[in-house]
mmCIF file of C-alpha atoms in Angstrom:
data_model
loop_
_atom_site.group_PDB
_atom_site.id
_atom_site.type_symbol
_atom_site.label_atom_id
_atom_site.label_comp_id
_atom_site.label_asym_id
_atom_site.label_seq_id
_atom_site.Cartn_x
_atom_site.Cartn_y
_atom_site.Cartn_z
ATOM 1 C CA MET A 1499 -18.234 0.654 -6.678
ATOM 2 C CA LYS A 1500 -16.564 3.380 -4.758
ATOM 3 C CA LEU A 1501 -13.315 3.373 -3.647
ATOM 4 C CA TYR A 1502 -13.486 5.494 -0.210
ATOM 5 C CA SER A 1503 -9.948 6.952 -0.073
ATOM 6 C CA TYR A 1504 -6.934 8.918 0.584
ATOM 7 C CA TRP A 1505 -4.473 10.262 -2.244
ATOM 8 C CA ARG A 1506 -1.604 9.271 -0.007
ATOM 9 C CA SER A 1507 -2.302 6.344 1.511
ATOM 10 C CA THR A 1508 -0.329 3.606 0.956
ATOM 11 C CA THR A 1509 -3.397 1.246 2.181
ATOM 12 C CA SER A 1510 -5.347 3.082 -0.517
ATOM 13 C CA TYR A 1511 -3.055 3.151 -3.526
ATOM 14 C CA ARG A 1512 -2.846 -1.003 -3.261
ATOM 15 C CA VAL A 1513 -6.250 -1.258 -3.385
ATOM 16 C CA ARG A 1514 -6.425 1.681 -6.544
ATOM 17 C CA ILE A 1515 -3.356 -0.677 -7.985
ATOM 18 C CA ALA A 1516 -5.310 -3.814 -7.205
ATOM 19 C CA LEU A 1517 -8.966 -2.534 -9.205
ATOM 20 C CA ASN A 1518 -6.959 -1.201 -11.950
ATOM 21 C CA LEU A 1519 -5.125 -4.748 -13.250
ATOM 22 C CA LYS A 1520 -8.437 -6.305 -12.073
ATOM 23 C CA GLY A 1521 -10.275 -3.465 -14.516
ATOM 24 C CA LEU A 1522 -13.178 -3.961 -12.541
ATOM 25 C CA SER A 1523 -14.396 0.613 -12.378
ATOM 26 C CA TYR A 1524 -14.719 3.008 -9.799
ATOM 27 C CA GLU A 1525 -15.398 6.493 -7.821
ATOM 28 C CA ILE A 1526 -12.752 8.040 -5.629
ATOM 29 C CA CYS A 1527 -14.580 9.357 -2.446
ATOM 30 C CA PRO A 1528 -12.155 11.182 -1.427
ATOM 31 C CA ILE A 1529 -11.020 11.140 2.867
ATOM 32 C CA ASN A 1530 -9.252 14.033 3.908
ATOM 33 C CA LEU A 1531 -6.539 11.964 6.902
ATOM 34 C CA VAL A 1532 -4.569 15.422 7.588
ATOM 35 C CA ALA A 1533 -8.152 16.947 7.747
ATOM 36 C CA GLY A 1534 -9.572 14.110 9.965
ATOM 37 C CA GLU A 1535 -12.215 13.223 7.506
ATOM 38 C CA GLN A 1536 -12.391 10.218 8.646
ATOM 39 C CA LYS A 1537 -13.828 10.793 12.275
ATOM 40 C CA ALA A 1538 -16.615 11.911 11.042
ATOM 41 C CA PRO A 1539 -19.271 10.203 12.427
ATOM 42 C CA ASP A 1540 -20.142 9.551 8.989
ATOM 43 C CA TYR A 1541 -17.582 8.115 8.122
ATOM 44 C CA THR A 1542 -16.722 5.981 11.062
ATOM 45 C CA ALA A 1543 -20.210 4.002 10.447
ATOM 46 C CA LEU A 1544 -19.025 3.280 7.276
ATOM 47 C CA ASN A 1545 -15.380 1.908 8.578
ATOM 48 C CA PRO A 1546 -15.161 1.739 12.322
ATOM 49 C CA GLY A 1547 -11.617 2.016 12.199
ATOM 50 C CA LYS A 1548 -11.424 4.879 10.994
ATOM 51 C CA GLY A 1549 -9.287 4.620 7.923
ATOM 52 C CA VAL A 1550 -8.645 4.787 4.503
ATOM 53 C CA PRO A 1551 -9.932 2.839 2.137
ATOM 54 C CA THR A 1552 -13.538 1.365 2.053
ATOM 55 C CA LEU A 1553 -14.519 -0.230 -0.864
ATOM 56 C CA ASP A 1554 -18.149 -0.092 -1.619
ATOM 57 C CA LEU A 1555 -19.725 -2.838 -3.343
ATOM 58 C CA GLY A 1556 -22.994 -1.247 -4.435
ATOM 59 C CA ASP A 1557 -25.770 -3.473 -3.003
ATOM 60 C CA GLY A 1558 -24.692 -2.243 0.546
ATOM 61 C CA THR A 1559 -21.746 -4.118 1.341
ATOM 62 C CA LEU A 1560 -18.974 -2.664 2.361
ATOM 63 C CA LEU A 1561 -14.868 -3.958 2.722
ATOM 64 C CA THR A 1562 -12.453 -2.955 4.634
ATOM 65 C CA GLN A 1563 -8.596 -3.312 5.383
ATOM 66 C CA SER A 1564 -6.358 -3.557 1.926
ATOM 67 C CA LEU A 1565 -5.523 -7.288 1.529
ATOM 68 C CA ALA A 1566 -8.729 -8.284 2.906
ATOM 69 C CA ILE A 1567 -10.445 -6.769 -0.257
ATOM 70 C CA ILE A 1568 -7.359 -7.123 -2.528
ATOM 71 C CA GLU A 1569 -8.063 -11.281 -1.421
ATOM 72 C CA TYR A 1570 -12.011 -10.386 -1.845
ATOM 73 C CA LEU A 1571 -10.718 -9.087 -5.885
ATOM 74 C CA ASP A 1572 -8.675 -11.380 -6.717
ATOM 75 C CA ALA A 1573 -11.758 -14.320 -5.758
ATOM 76 C CA VAL A 1574 -14.400 -12.503 -7.740
ATOM 77 C CA VAL A 1575 -12.240 -11.655 -10.691
ATOM 78 C CA PRO A 1576 -9.924 -14.430 -11.333
ATOM 79 C CA GLU A 1577 -8.123 -13.225 -13.859
ATOM 80 C CA PRO A 1578 -5.302 -11.588 -13.500
ATOM 81 C CA ARG A 1579 -3.931 -13.758 -10.553
ATOM 82 C CA LEU A 1580 -2.602 -11.458 -7.680
ATOM 83 C CA LEU A 1581 -2.580 -14.670 -5.515
ATOM 84 C CA PRO A 1582 -1.283 -17.445 -6.833
ATOM 85 C CA THR A 1583 -2.661 -21.332 -6.136
ATOM 86 C CA ASP A 1584 -0.386 -22.666 -5.008
ATOM 87 C CA PRO A 1585 -0.111 -23.080 -1.435
ATOM 88 C CA LEU A 1586 3.578 -22.983 -1.591
ATOM 89 C CA GLN A 1587 3.679 -20.148 -3.629
ATOM 90 C CA ARG A 1588 0.584 -18.020 -1.908
ATOM 91 C CA ALA A 1589 2.242 -18.233 0.741
ATOM 92 C CA ARG A 1590 5.952 -16.784 0.541
ATOM 93 C CA VAL A 1591 3.685 -14.301 -2.326
ATOM 94 C CA GLN A 1592 1.907 -13.223 1.188
ATOM 95 C CA ALA A 1593 4.503 -13.567 3.546
ATOM 96 C CA ALA A 1594 7.026 -10.809 1.700
ATOM 97 C CA ALA A 1595 3.141 -8.662 0.679
ATOM 98 C CA GLN A 1596 2.777 -8.911 4.424
ATOM 99 C CA THR A 1597 6.845 -7.770 5.358
ATOM 100 C CA ILE A 1598 5.625 -4.479 4.025
ATOM 101 C CA ALA A 1599 1.779 -4.231 5.440
ATOM 102 C CA MET A 1600 1.944 -6.223 8.720
ATOM 103 C CA ASP A 1601 6.037 -4.986 9.343
ATOM 104 C CA ILE A 1602 6.236 -1.650 7.856
ATOM 105 C CA HIS A 1603 3.768 0.381 7.605
ATOM 106 C CA PRO A 1604 2.049 0.121 10.623
ATOM 107 C CA VAL A 1605 4.480 1.852 12.552
ATOM 108 C CA ASN A 1606 4.890 4.160 10.092
ATOM 109 C CA ASN A 1607 1.723 5.215 9.480
ATOM 110 C CA LEU A 1608 -0.352 9.001 10.325
ATOM 111 C CA ARG A 1609 -1.999 8.430 13.426
ATOM 112 C CA VAL A 1610 1.001 6.193 15.081
ATOM 113 C CA MET A 1611 3.411 9.437 13.826
ATOM 114 C CA SER A 1612 0.845 11.843 15.192
ATOM 115 C CA TYR A 1613 1.236 9.619 18.340
ATOM 116 C CA LEU A 1614 5.128 10.311 18.343
ATOM 117 C CA LYS A 1615 4.291 13.649 18.108
ATOM 118 C CA ALA A 1616 2.569 15.290 20.483
ATOM 119 C CA ASN A 1617 2.377 12.299 23.474
ATOM 120 C CA GLU A 1618 5.980 11.605 23.328
ATOM 121 C CA GLY A 1619 7.357 15.019 21.894
ATOM 122 C CA LEU A 1620 9.611 13.824 18.544
ATOM 123 C CA THR A 1621 11.204 15.769 16.942
ATOM 124 C CA THR A 1622 10.505 15.784 12.890
ATOM 125 C CA ASP A 1623 14.196 14.926 13.129
ATOM 126 C CA GLY A 1624 13.083 12.255 15.125
ATOM 127 C CA GLN A 1625 10.526 10.821 12.886
ATOM 128 C CA LEU A 1626 12.213 11.210 9.519
ATOM 129 C CA GLU A 1627 15.200 8.920 11.857
ATOM 130 C CA TRP A 1628 12.429 6.645 12.639
ATOM 131 C CA PHE A 1629 10.470 6.198 9.136
ATOM 132 C CA HIS A 1630 14.212 5.617 7.617
ATOM 133 C CA HIS A 1631 15.282 3.602 9.978
ATOM 134 C CA TRP A 1632 11.495 0.644 10.215
ATOM 135 C CA MET A 1633 11.804 1.136 5.971
ATOM 136 C CA THR A 1634 15.087 -0.423 5.378
ATOM 137 C CA GLU A 1635 15.153 -2.808 8.414
ATOM 138 C CA GLY A 1636 11.812 -3.843 6.369
ATOM 139 C CA PHE A 1637 13.310 -3.681 3.066
ATOM 140 C CA ALA A 1638 16.164 -5.156 3.718
ATOM 141 C CA ALA A 1639 13.737 -8.309 4.859
ATOM 142 C CA TYR A 1640 11.282 -8.171 2.334
ATOM 143 C CA GLU A 1641 14.438 -8.578 -0.580
ATOM 144 C CA ALA A 1642 15.971 -11.393 1.169
ATOM 145 C CA LEU A 1643 12.447 -12.497 0.668
ATOM 146 C CA LEU A 1644 12.409 -12.415 -3.236
ATOM 147 C CA PRO A 1645 13.661 -16.093 -5.280
ATOM 148 C CA GLU A 1646 16.010 -15.197 -8.572
ATOM 149 C CA GLY A 1647 15.787 -14.323 -12.487
ATOM 150 C CA THR A 1648 12.578 -13.018 -11.777
ATOM 151 C CA THR A 1649 11.225 -10.101 -13.730
ATOM 152 C CA PHE A 1650 8.569 -8.716 -10.774
ATOM 153 C CA SER A 1651 8.817 -9.966 -7.503
ATOM 154 C CA PHE A 1652 7.734 -13.216 -7.925
ATOM 155 C CA GLY A 1653 7.793 -14.241 -11.013
ATOM 156 C CA ASP A 1654 6.790 -12.300 -14.328
ATOM 157 C CA ASN A 1655 3.226 -10.312 -13.855
ATOM 158 C CA PRO A 1656 2.819 -8.815 -10.561
ATOM 159 C CA ASP A 1657 1.196 -9.616 -8.135
ATOM 160 C CA LEU A 1658 -0.139 -8.744 -4.761
ATOM 161 C CA ALA A 1659 4.051 -8.479 -3.423
ATOM 162 C CA ASP A 1660 4.181 -6.205 -5.603
ATOM 163 C CA VAL A 1661 1.331 -4.260 -5.395
ATOM 164 C CA CYS A 1662 2.256 -3.296 -1.829
ATOM 165 C CA LEU A 1663 6.410 -2.776 -2.784
ATOM 166 C CA VAL A 1664 5.563 0.236 -4.995
ATOM 167 C CA ALA A 1665 2.587 1.168 -2.990
ATOM 168 C CA GLN A 1666 5.362 1.221 0.239
ATOM 169 C CA LEU A 1667 7.833 3.046 -1.962
ATOM 170 C CA TYR A 1668 5.563 6.008 -2.962
ATOM 171 C CA ASN A 1669 6.374 6.754 1.143
ATOM 172 C CA ALA A 1670 10.313 5.818 0.515
ATOM 173 C CA HIS A 1671 11.208 8.342 -1.608
ATOM 174 C CA ARG A 1672 8.444 10.971 0.045
ATOM 175 C CA TRP A 1673 10.856 10.267 3.125
ATOM 176 C CA GLY A 1674 13.804 9.852 1.873
ATOM 177 C CA VAL A 1675 15.577 6.750 2.292
ATOM 178 C CA ASP A 1676 17.901 5.856 0.532
ATOM 179 C CA MET A 1677 17.109 3.248 -1.676
ATOM 180 C CA SER A 1678 20.292 2.456 -2.599
ATOM 181 C CA PRO A 1679 21.245 -0.974 -0.836
ATOM 182 C CA PHE A 1680 18.505 -1.648 -2.804
ATOM 183 C CA PRO A 1681 18.829 -1.109 -6.499
ATOM 184 C CA ARG A 1682 16.203 -4.989 -7.044
ATOM 185 C CA LEU A 1683 13.612 -3.138 -5.950
ATOM 186 C CA LEU A 1684 13.484 -0.034 -7.699
ATOM 187 C CA GLU A 1685 13.675 -2.326 -11.041
ATOM 188 C CA ILE A 1686 10.597 -4.207 -10.530
ATOM 189 C CA GLU A 1687 9.178 -0.570 -9.241
ATOM 190 C CA GLU A 1688 9.844 0.994 -12.068
ATOM 191 C CA ARG A 1689 8.820 -1.717 -14.535
ATOM 192 C CA ALA A 1690 5.491 -1.785 -12.256
ATOM 193 C CA LEU A 1691 5.484 1.436 -12.814
ATOM 194 C CA SER A 1692 4.817 0.978 -16.852
ATOM 195 C CA LEU A 1693 1.505 -0.348 -16.816
ATOM 196 C CA SER A 1694 -0.716 1.435 -16.724
ATOM 197 C CA ALA A 1695 -2.276 -0.231 -13.948
ATOM 198 C CA PHE A 1696 0.299 1.034 -11.530
ATOM 199 C CA ASP A 1697 0.875 4.105 -12.867
ATOM 200 C CA GLY A 1698 -3.303 5.833 -12.870
ATOM 201 C CA ALA A 1699 -3.138 5.123 -9.230
ATOM 202 C CA ARG A 1700 -0.349 6.378 -8.003
ATOM 203 C CA PRO A 1701 -0.856 9.426 -5.873
ATOM 204 C CA GLU A 1702 -0.277 12.252 -7.753
ATOM 205 C CA ASN A 1703 -3.263 10.453 -10.767
ATOM 206 C CA GLN A 1704 -5.578 11.109 -7.961
ATOM 207 C CA PRO A 1705 -8.539 13.349 -7.612
ATOM 208 C CA ASP A 1706 -7.975 14.543 -4.389
ATOM 209 C CA ALA A 1707 -4.630 15.198 -4.754
ATOM 210 C CA THR A 1708 -2.882 18.687 -3.792
#
């Protein structure tokens, strides 16, 4: 398999974690989002959304969108499970994951920030204020969804919610978000990053890291 990825992309980070947890081998194909390589015709033929990640299964099949890719991986390689089989628990894990993937991430990604800077005159300080506001709002909502007394977000093993959380926390640290109100989330992050699957997926451990 080939994973078209950018080292600092949180969506790519999610898929790298999932692939590592499943013990699957894959080749990283770097796509430099800052340089605009995602807009090149040869890449948009693979991913019309002009983003990352894209997973090439090796037989001509291409998958896009991180949550869809991870759900596919969970279906074809069931262990370790990232989505519970129990419908109620599955919905709860998905709700937490989507709080990050659909509420926090879309308004903080590169294309949105570039648009706000170029077309709305958003200053550097304005960008930071924007980042901090939406991440803080989202993390508060995420934490409120968690049960008490679990090692990770929903149990003793990491799941889809933890995958999304750890990737988003990378951005939070990068942009200086005050995480002091969320010690539990930082504890979950520390436990996750002690696992080789998470550690190997870190942005700084990628071949295109600069």
